[in-house]
Coordinates of C-alpha atoms in Angstrom, one line a residue:
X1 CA -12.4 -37.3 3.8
X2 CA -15.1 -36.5 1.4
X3 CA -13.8 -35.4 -2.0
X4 CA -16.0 -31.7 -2.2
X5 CA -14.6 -28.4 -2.2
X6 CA -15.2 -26.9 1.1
X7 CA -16.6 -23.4 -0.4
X8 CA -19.0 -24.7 -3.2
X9 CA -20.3 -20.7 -3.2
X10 CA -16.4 -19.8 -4.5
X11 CA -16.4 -22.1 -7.6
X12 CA -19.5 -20.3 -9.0
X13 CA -19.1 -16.6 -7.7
X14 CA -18.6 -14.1 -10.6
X15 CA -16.6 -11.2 -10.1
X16 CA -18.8 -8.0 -10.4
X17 CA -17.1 -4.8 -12.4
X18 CA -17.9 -2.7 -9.4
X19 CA -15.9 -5.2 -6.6
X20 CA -13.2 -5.3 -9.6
X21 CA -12.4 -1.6 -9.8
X22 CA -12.5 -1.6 -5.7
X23 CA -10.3 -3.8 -5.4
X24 CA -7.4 -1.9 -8.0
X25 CA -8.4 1.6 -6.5
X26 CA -7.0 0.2 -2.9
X27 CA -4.1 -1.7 -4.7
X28 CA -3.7 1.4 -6.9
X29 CA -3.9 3.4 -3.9
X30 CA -1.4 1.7 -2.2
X31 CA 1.3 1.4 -5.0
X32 CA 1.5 5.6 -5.3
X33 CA 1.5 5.6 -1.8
X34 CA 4.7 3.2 -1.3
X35 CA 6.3 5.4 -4.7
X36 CA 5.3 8.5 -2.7
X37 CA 7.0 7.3 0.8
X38 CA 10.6 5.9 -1.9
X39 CA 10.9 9.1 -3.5
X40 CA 11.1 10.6 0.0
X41 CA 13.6 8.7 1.2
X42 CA 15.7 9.0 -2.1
X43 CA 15.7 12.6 -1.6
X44 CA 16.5 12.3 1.8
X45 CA 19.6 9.9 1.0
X46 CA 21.0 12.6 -1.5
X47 CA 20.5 15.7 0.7
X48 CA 22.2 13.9 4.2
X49 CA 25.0 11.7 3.0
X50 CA 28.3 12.7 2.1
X51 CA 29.0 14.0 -1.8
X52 CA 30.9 10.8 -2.5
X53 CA 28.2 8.6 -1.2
X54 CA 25.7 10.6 -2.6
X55 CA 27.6 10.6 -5.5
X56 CA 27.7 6.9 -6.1
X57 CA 24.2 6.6 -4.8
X58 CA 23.1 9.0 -7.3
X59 CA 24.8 6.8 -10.5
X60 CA 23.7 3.4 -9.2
X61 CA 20.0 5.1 -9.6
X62 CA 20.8 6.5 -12.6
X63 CA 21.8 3.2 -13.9
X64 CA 18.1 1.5 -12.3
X65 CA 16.5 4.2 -14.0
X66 CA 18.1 3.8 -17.3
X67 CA 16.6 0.6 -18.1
X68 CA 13.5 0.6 -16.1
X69 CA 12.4 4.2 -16.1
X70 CA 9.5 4.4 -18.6
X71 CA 8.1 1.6 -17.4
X72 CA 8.2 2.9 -13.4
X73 CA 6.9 5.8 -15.6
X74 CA 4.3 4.1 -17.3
X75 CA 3.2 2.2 -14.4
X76 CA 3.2 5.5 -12.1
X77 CA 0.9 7.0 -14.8
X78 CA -1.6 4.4 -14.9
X79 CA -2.2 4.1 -11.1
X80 CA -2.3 8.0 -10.6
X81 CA -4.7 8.5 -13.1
X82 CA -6.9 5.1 -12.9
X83 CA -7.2 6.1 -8.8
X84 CA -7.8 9.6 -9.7
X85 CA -10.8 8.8 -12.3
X86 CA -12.3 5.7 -10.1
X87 CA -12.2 8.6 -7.2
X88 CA -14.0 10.7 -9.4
X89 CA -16.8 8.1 -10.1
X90 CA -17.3 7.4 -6.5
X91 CA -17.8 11.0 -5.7
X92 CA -20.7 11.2 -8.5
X93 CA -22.2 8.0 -6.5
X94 CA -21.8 9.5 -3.4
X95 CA -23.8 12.3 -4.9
X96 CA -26.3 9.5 -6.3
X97 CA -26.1 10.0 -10.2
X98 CA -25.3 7.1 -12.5
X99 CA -26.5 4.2 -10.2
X100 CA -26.8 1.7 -13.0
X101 CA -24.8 -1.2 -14.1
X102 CA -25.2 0.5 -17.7
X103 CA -23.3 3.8 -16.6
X104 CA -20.7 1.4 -14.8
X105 CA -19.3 -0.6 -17.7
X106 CA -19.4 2.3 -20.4
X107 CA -17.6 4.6 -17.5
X108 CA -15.3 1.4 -17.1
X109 CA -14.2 1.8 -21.0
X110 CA -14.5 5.4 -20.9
X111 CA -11.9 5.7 -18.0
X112 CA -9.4 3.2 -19.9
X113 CA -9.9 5.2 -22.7
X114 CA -8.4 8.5 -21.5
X115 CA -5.9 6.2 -19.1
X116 CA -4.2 4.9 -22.2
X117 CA -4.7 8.2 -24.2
X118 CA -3.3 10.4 -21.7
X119 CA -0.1 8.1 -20.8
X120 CA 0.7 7.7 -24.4
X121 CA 0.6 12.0 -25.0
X122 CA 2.6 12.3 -21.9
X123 CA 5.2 9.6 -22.8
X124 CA 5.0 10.7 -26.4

């Protein structure tokens, strides 16, 4: 066939800040969900097995979270905080205040700010 890419709109789109942070307040979004719904179900494995089984299940996670708990913490941080600020901005444009691509990149560092601020007091 011809030797064209099929989507010539694709190769020249750039990505806009506001479709960015849309995009990682749904992926965001769904991460603390899925961390919500695995906590559950590690409570629920301690509270109705056996002790011994609990037991072991208890010290195999202790062991996972050895090694990778500040980072789940870090991570866990990050999306709880970057989907709680990007909710707050879209309630202020809901309310129509700060329309402007000016507002949207300084609110952009602003929020990233206090993101890596806030995780490094709490970890700290």
């Amino acid at each position: 066939m011809y030797n064209r890419p099929l989507s010539p709109h694709i190769t020249i789109y750039a990505v806009q800040i506001s479709s960015l942070a849309s995009v990682w307040h749904r992926i965001s979004g769904i991460f603390l969900t899925s961390f919500i719904v695995f906590c559950i179900i590690w409570v629920q494995l301690v509270v109705y097995s056996n002790y011994t089984r609990s037991l072991f299940n208890f010290n195999l996670l202790n062991t996972f979270w050895l090694f990778f708990y500040e980072i789940l913490l870090i991570i866990f941080l990050l999306g709880l905080f970057y989907h709680t600020f990007n909710g707050l901005k879209q309630i202020i444009w809901d309310l129509g205040i700060f329309l402007n691509q000016k507002f949207l990149f300084l609110f952009f560092l602003i929020v990233s700010f206090f993101i890596c601020v806030i995780i490094l007091l709490l970890i700290f």
